[in-house]
Coordinates of C-alpha atoms and ligand atoms in Angstrom, one line a residue:
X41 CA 13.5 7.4 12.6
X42 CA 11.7 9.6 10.1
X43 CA 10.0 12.3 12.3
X44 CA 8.3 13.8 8.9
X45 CA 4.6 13.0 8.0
X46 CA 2.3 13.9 5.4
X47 CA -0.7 15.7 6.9
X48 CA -4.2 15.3 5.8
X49 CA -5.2 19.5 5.3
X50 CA -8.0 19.9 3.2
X51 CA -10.7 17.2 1.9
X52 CA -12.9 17.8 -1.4
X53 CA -15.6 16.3 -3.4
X54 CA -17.5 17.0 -6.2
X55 CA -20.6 14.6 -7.9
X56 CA -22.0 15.3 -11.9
X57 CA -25.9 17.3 -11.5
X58 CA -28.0 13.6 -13.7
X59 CA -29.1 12.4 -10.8
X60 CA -30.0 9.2 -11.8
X61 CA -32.5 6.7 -9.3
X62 CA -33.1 3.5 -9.4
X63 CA -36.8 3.9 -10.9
X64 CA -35.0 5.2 -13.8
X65 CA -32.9 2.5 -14.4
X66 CA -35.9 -0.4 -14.0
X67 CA -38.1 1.7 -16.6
X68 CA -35.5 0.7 -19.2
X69 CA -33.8 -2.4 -17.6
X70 CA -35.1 -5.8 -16.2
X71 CA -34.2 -4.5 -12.4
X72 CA -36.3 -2.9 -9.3
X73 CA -35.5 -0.7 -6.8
X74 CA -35.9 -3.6 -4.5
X75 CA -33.6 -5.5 -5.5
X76 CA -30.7 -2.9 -6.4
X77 CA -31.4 -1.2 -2.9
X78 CA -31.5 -5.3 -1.3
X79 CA -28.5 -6.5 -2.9
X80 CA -26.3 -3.6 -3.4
X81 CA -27.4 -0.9 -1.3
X82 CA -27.5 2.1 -3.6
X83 CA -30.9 4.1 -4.2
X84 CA -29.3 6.8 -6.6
X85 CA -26.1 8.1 -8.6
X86 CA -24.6 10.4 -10.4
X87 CA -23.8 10.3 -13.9
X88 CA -21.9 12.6 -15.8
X89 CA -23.5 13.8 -19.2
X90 CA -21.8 16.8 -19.8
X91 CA -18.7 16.5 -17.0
X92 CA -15.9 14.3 -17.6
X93 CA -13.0 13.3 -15.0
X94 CA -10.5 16.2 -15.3
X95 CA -13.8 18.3 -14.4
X96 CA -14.7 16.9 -11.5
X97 CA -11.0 16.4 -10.1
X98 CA -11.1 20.0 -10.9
X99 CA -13.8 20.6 -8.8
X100 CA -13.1 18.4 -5.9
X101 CA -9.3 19.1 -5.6
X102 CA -10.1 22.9 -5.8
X103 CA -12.5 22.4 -3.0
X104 CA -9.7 20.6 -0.6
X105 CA -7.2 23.4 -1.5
X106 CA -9.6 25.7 -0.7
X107 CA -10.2 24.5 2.8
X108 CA -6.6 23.9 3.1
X109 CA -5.7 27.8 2.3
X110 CA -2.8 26.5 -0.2
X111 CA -1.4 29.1 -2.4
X112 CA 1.5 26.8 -3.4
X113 CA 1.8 23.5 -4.6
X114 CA 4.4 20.6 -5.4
X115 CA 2.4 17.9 -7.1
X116 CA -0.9 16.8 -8.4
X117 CA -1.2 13.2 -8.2
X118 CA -4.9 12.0 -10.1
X119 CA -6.3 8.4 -9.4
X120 CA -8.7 7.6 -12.1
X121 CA -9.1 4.7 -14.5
X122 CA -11.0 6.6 -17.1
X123 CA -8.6 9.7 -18.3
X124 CA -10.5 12.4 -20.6
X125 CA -7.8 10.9 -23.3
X126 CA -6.7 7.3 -24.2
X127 CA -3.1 9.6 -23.6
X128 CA -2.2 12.0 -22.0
X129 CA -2.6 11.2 -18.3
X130 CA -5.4 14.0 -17.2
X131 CA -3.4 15.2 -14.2
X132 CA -1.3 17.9 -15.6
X133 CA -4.6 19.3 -17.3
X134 CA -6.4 19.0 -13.8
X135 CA -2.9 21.3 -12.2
X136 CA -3.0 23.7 -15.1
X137 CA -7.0 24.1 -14.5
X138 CA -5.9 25.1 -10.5
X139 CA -3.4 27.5 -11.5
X140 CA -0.3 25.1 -11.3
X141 CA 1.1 24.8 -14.5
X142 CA 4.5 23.7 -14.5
X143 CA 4.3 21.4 -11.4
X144 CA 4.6 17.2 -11.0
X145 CA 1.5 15.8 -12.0
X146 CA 0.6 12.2 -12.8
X147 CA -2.1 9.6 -13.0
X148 CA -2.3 6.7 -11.0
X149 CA -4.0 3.8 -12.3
X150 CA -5.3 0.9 -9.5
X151 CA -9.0 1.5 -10.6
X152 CA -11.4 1.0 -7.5
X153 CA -7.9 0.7 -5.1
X154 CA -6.4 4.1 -7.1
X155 CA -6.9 6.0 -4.0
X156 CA -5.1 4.7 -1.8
X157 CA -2.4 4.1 -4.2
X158 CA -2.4 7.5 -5.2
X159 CA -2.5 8.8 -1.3
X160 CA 0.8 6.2 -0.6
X161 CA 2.8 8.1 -3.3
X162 CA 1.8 11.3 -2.2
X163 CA 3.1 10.3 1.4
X164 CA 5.8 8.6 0.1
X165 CA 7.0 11.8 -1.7
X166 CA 6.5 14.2 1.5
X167 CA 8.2 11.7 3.7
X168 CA 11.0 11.2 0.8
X169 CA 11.7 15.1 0.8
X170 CA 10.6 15.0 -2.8
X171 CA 7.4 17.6 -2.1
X172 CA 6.0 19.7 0.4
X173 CA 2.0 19.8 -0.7
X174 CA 1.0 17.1 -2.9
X175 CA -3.0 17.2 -4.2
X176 CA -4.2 13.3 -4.3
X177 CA -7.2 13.4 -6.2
X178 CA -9.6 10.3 -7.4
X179 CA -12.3 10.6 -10.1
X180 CA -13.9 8.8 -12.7
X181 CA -16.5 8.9 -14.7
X182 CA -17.3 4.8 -14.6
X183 CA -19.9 4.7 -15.9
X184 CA -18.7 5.9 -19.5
X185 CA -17.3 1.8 -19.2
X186 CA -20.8 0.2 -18.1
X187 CA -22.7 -1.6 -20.9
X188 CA -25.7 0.1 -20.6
X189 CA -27.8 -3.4 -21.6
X190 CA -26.0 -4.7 -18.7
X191 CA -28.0 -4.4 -15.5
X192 CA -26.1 -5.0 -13.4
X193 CA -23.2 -3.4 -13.8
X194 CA -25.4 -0.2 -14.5
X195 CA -26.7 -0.9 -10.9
X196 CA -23.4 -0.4 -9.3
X197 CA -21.8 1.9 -10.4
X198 CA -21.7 6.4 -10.4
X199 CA -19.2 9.0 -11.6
X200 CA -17.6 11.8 -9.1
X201 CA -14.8 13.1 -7.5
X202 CA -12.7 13.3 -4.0
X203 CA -9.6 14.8 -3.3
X204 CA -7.4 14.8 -0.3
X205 CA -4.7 17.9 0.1
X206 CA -1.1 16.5 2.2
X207 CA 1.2 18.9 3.0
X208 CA 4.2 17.8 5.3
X209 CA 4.1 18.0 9.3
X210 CA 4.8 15.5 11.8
X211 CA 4.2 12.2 13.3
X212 CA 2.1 13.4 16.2
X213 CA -0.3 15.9 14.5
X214 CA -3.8 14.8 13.7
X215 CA -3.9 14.2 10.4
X216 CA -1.0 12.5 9.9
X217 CA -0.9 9.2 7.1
X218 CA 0.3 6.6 9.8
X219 CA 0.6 3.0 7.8
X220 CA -0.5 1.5 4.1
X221 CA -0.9 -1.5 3.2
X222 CA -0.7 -2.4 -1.2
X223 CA -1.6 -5.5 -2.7
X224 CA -2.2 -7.0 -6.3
X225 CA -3.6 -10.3 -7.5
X226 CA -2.9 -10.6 -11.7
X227 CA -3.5 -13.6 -12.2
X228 CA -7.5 -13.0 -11.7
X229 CA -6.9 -9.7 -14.0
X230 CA -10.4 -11.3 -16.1
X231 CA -12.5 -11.2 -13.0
X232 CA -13.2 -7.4 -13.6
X233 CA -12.0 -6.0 -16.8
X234 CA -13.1 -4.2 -19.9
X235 CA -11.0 -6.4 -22.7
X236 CA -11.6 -4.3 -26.0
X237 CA -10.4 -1.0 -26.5
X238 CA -6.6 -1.7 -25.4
X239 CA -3.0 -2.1 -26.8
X240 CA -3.8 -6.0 -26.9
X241 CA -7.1 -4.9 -29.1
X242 CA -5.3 -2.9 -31.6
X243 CA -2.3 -5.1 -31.9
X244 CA -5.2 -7.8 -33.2
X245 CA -4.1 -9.8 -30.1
X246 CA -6.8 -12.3 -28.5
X247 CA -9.3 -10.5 -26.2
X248 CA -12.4 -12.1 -24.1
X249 CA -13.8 -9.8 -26.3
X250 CA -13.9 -6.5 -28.6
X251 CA -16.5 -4.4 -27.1
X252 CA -15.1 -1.4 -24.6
X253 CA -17.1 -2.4 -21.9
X254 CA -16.9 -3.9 -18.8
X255 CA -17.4 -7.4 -17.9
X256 CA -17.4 -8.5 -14.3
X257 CA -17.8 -11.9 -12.1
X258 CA -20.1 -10.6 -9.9
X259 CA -19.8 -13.6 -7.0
X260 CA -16.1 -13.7 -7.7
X261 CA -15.3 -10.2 -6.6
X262 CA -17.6 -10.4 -3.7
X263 CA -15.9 -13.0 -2.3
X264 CA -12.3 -11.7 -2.8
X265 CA -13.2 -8.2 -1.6
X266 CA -14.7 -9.3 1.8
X267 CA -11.4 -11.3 1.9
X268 CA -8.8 -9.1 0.6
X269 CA -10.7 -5.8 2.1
X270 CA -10.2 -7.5 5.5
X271 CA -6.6 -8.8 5.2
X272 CA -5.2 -5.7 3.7
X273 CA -7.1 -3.7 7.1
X274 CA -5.6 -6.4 9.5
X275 CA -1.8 -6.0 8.4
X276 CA -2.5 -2.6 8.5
X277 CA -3.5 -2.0 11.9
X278 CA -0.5 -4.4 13.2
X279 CA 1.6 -2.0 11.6
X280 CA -0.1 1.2 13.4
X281 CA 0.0 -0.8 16.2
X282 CA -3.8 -0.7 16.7
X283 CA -6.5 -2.7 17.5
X284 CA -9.5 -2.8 15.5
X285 CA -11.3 -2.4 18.4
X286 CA -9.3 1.5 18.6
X287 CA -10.7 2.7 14.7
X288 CA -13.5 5.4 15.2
X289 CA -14.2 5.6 11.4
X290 CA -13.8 2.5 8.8
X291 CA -14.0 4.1 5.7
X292 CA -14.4 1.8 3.2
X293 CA -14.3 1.5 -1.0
X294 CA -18.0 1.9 -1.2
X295 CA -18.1 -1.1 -3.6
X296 CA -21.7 -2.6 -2.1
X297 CA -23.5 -2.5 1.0
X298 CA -23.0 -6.1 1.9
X299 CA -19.3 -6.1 1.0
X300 CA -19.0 -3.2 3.5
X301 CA -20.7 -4.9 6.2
X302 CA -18.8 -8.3 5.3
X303 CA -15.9 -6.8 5.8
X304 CA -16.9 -4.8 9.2
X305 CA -18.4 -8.1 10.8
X306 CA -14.9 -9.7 10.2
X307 CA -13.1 -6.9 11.8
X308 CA -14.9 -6.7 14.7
X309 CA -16.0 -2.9 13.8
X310 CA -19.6 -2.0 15.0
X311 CA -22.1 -0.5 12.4
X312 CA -21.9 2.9 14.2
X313 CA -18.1 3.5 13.1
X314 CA -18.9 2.7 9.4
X315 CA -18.9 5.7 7.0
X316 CA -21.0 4.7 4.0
X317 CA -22.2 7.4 1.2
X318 CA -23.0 4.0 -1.3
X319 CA -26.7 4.8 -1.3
X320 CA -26.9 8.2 -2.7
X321 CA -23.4 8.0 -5.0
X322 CA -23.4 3.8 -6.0
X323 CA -19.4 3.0 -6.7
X324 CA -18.0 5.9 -7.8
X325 CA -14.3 4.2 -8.2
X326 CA -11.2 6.0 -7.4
X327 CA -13.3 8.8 -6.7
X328 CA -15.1 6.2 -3.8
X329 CA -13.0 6.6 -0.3
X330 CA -12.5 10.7 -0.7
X331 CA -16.1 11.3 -1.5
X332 CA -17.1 9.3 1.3
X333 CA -14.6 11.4 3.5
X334 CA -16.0 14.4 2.1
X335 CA -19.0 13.8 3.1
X336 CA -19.0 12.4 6.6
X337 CA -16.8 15.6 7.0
X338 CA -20.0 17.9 5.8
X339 CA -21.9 15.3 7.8
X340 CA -20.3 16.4 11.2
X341 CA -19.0 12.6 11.3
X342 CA -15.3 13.5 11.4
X343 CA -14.0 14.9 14.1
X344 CA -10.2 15.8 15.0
X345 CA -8.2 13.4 16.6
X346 CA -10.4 10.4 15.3
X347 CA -8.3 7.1 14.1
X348 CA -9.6 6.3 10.3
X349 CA -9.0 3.1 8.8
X350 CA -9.4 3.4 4.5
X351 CA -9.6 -0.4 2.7
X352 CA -10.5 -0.8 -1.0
X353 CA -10.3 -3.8 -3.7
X354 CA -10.5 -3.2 -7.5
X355 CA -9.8 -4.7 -10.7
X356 CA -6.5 -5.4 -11.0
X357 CA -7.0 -7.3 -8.8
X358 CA -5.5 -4.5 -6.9
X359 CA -6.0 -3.8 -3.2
X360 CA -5.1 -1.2 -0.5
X361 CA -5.4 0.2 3.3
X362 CA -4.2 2.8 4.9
X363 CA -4.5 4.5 8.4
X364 CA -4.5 7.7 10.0
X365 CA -5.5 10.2 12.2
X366 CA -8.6 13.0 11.0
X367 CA -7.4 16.4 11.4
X368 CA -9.3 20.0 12.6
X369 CA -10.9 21.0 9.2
X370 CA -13.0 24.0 8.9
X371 CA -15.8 24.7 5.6
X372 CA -17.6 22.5 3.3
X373 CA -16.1 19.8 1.3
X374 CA -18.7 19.3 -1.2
X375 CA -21.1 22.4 -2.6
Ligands
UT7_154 O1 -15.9 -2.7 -6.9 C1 -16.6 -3.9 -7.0 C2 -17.9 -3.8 -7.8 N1 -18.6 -5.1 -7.9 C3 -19.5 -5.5 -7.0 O2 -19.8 -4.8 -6.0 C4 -20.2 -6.8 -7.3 C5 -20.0 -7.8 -6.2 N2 -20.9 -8.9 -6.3 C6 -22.1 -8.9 -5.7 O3 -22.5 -7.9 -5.1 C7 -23.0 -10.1 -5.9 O4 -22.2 -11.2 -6.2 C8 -24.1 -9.9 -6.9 C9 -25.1 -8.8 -6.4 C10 -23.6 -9.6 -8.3 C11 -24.9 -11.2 -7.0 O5 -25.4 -11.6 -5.8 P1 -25.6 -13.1 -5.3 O6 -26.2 -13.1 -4.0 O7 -24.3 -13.8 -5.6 O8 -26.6 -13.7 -6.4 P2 -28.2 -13.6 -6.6 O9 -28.7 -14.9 -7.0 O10 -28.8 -12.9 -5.5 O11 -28.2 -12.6 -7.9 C12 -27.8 -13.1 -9.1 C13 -28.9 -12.9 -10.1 C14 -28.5 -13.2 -11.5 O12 -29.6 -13.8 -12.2 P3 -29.6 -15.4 -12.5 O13 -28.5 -15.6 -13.4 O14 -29.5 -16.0 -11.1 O15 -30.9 -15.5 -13.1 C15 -28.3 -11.8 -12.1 O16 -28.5 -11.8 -13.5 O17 -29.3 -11.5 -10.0 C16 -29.3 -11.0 -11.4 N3 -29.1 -9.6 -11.4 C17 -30.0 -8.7 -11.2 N4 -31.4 -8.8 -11.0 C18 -32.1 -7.7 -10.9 C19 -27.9 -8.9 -11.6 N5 -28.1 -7.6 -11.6 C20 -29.4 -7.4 -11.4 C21 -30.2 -6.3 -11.3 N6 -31.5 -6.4 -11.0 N7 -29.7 -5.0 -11.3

């Protein structure tokens, strides 16, 4: 039995300053406030106008290292979907920014399930012996990919950044990454997709089409969410070896308010335990389940010792879970 875990040390989170309501979107767009706040549950995000992803994973992974006290690191591993450049990945700019030139650093791509992707390989490299403190970061500025004609897609979604720092501990510790779950679906890779801009595009290949935006079946990805987002928790918890009825905070992708509470009603998790952030930050992406951490932490809604339960669903499709225990953090996550 492997008696090492990776420990949860330090959480982080950074937003761009455009704060952006819904009254300014329905001044240029056939939308209300009503209905954006009714259907999706968001009243405001953030957009970034002069901030792009490596700057807020900057941001929000120097915040968790500085709650965490790290002077060293191993590895930066950076969930986002919308790099500063087509290539390079951004992480080793984002380490170099943080004083860690020279170290493992890497993007992850699983777009609104990144996090959680990213988190399993930085607890697969602790438990592997591979790395001692791994930074897992998410961030992306979305909505450089939203049509802005598009209303609702410019409804959903924000930019940010979260970060969560790992270092290795034990089993037993609060904390400590207990179980994932990881999951894809590509045969429904046109359910949520931006189809121009990519190899296929500049090969001259067929694409849905040419524009660099994206294009999403709303109802589609509402129904597979609720259903994935809940499958992906249950096999989860089976292999923690806990009940739903035992999580104290279901953190999940903050895709939309009723695809949260979908999800919760089938698990059997009351309202109280839900952390949500949706209706001041909309979807922020990859950067979704840390922010939301990073702010129930700042919130007082974290406490040490408390059983967490993470879910997400994004394009892909690509799904993911993962539980574990919240440790004793002390100082702000987000400015
Ligand atoms: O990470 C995943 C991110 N994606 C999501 O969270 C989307 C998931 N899907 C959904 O939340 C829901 O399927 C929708 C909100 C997209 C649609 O809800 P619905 O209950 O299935 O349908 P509805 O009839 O209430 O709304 C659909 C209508 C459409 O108009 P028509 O074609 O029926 O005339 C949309 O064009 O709502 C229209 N619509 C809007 N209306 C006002 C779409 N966006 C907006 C908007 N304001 N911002």
């Amino acid at each position: 039995m492997n008696q090492r875990a990776a420990v949860v040390q330090g959480v982080g989170g950074a937003v761009p300053a455009r704060h952006v309501a819904n009254a300014e979107l329905a001044a240029r767009l056939d939308t209300s406030d009503e209905w954006i706040r009714g259907r999706l549950g968001i009243g405001a995000r953030h957009v970034a106008a002069d901030v792009s992803t490596v700057d807020l994973a900057t941001e929000a992974g120097g915040r968790a290292l500085e709650m965490a006290g790290f002077g060293a690191l191993d590895t930066v591993v950076l969930a986002t979907s919308t790099p500063d450049r087509l290539c390079p990945a951004s992480a080793p700019e984002v380490a170099a920014r943080l004083g860690h030139a020279g170290i493992a650093a890497f993007d992850v791509n699983a777009v609104c399930a990144g996090f959680v992707h990213a988190l399993a390989t930085g607890n697969a490299l602790i438990r592997g012996h591979m790395a001692d403190r791994v930074l897992v970061i998410g961030a992306d500025v979305f909505t450089t990919l939203v049509d802005p004609a598009d209303r609702l897609t410019a409804s959903i979604f924000g930019d940010g950044g979260g970060a969560l720092v790992l270092r290795a501990g034990s089993p037993d510790e609060p904390g400590a990454l207990r179980a994932f779950d990881l999951g894809s679906d590509g045969t429904q890779v046109g359910t949520v997709e931006v189809p121009g801009g990519g190899a296929r595009d500049r090969l001259g290949l067929p694409v849905a089409n040419r524009r660099p935006y994206l294009v999403m079946d709303g109802p589609a990805v509402f129904q597979r969410a609720v259903r994935e987002m809940t499958g992906s928790s249950r096999r989860v918890l089976a292999r923690a070896g806990w009940d739903p009825a035992a999580v104290d905070r279901f953190t999940p992708h903050q895709a939309n308010i009723r695809i949260i509470r979908g999800v919760a009603e089938q698990l059997g998790i009351p309202a109280a335990r839900v952390v949500t952030n949706i209706e001041h930050v909309g979807n922020t992406v990859a950067a979704s389940i840390p922010l939301a951490l990073a702010d129930a932490h700042d919130a007082g809604r974290l406490q040490a010792g408390q059983r967490v339960l993470v879910t997400s669903i994004g394009a892909g499709l690509a799904w993911g879970s993962a539980v574990f225990t919240w440790p004793a953090l002390d100082g702000k996550a987000r400015l």
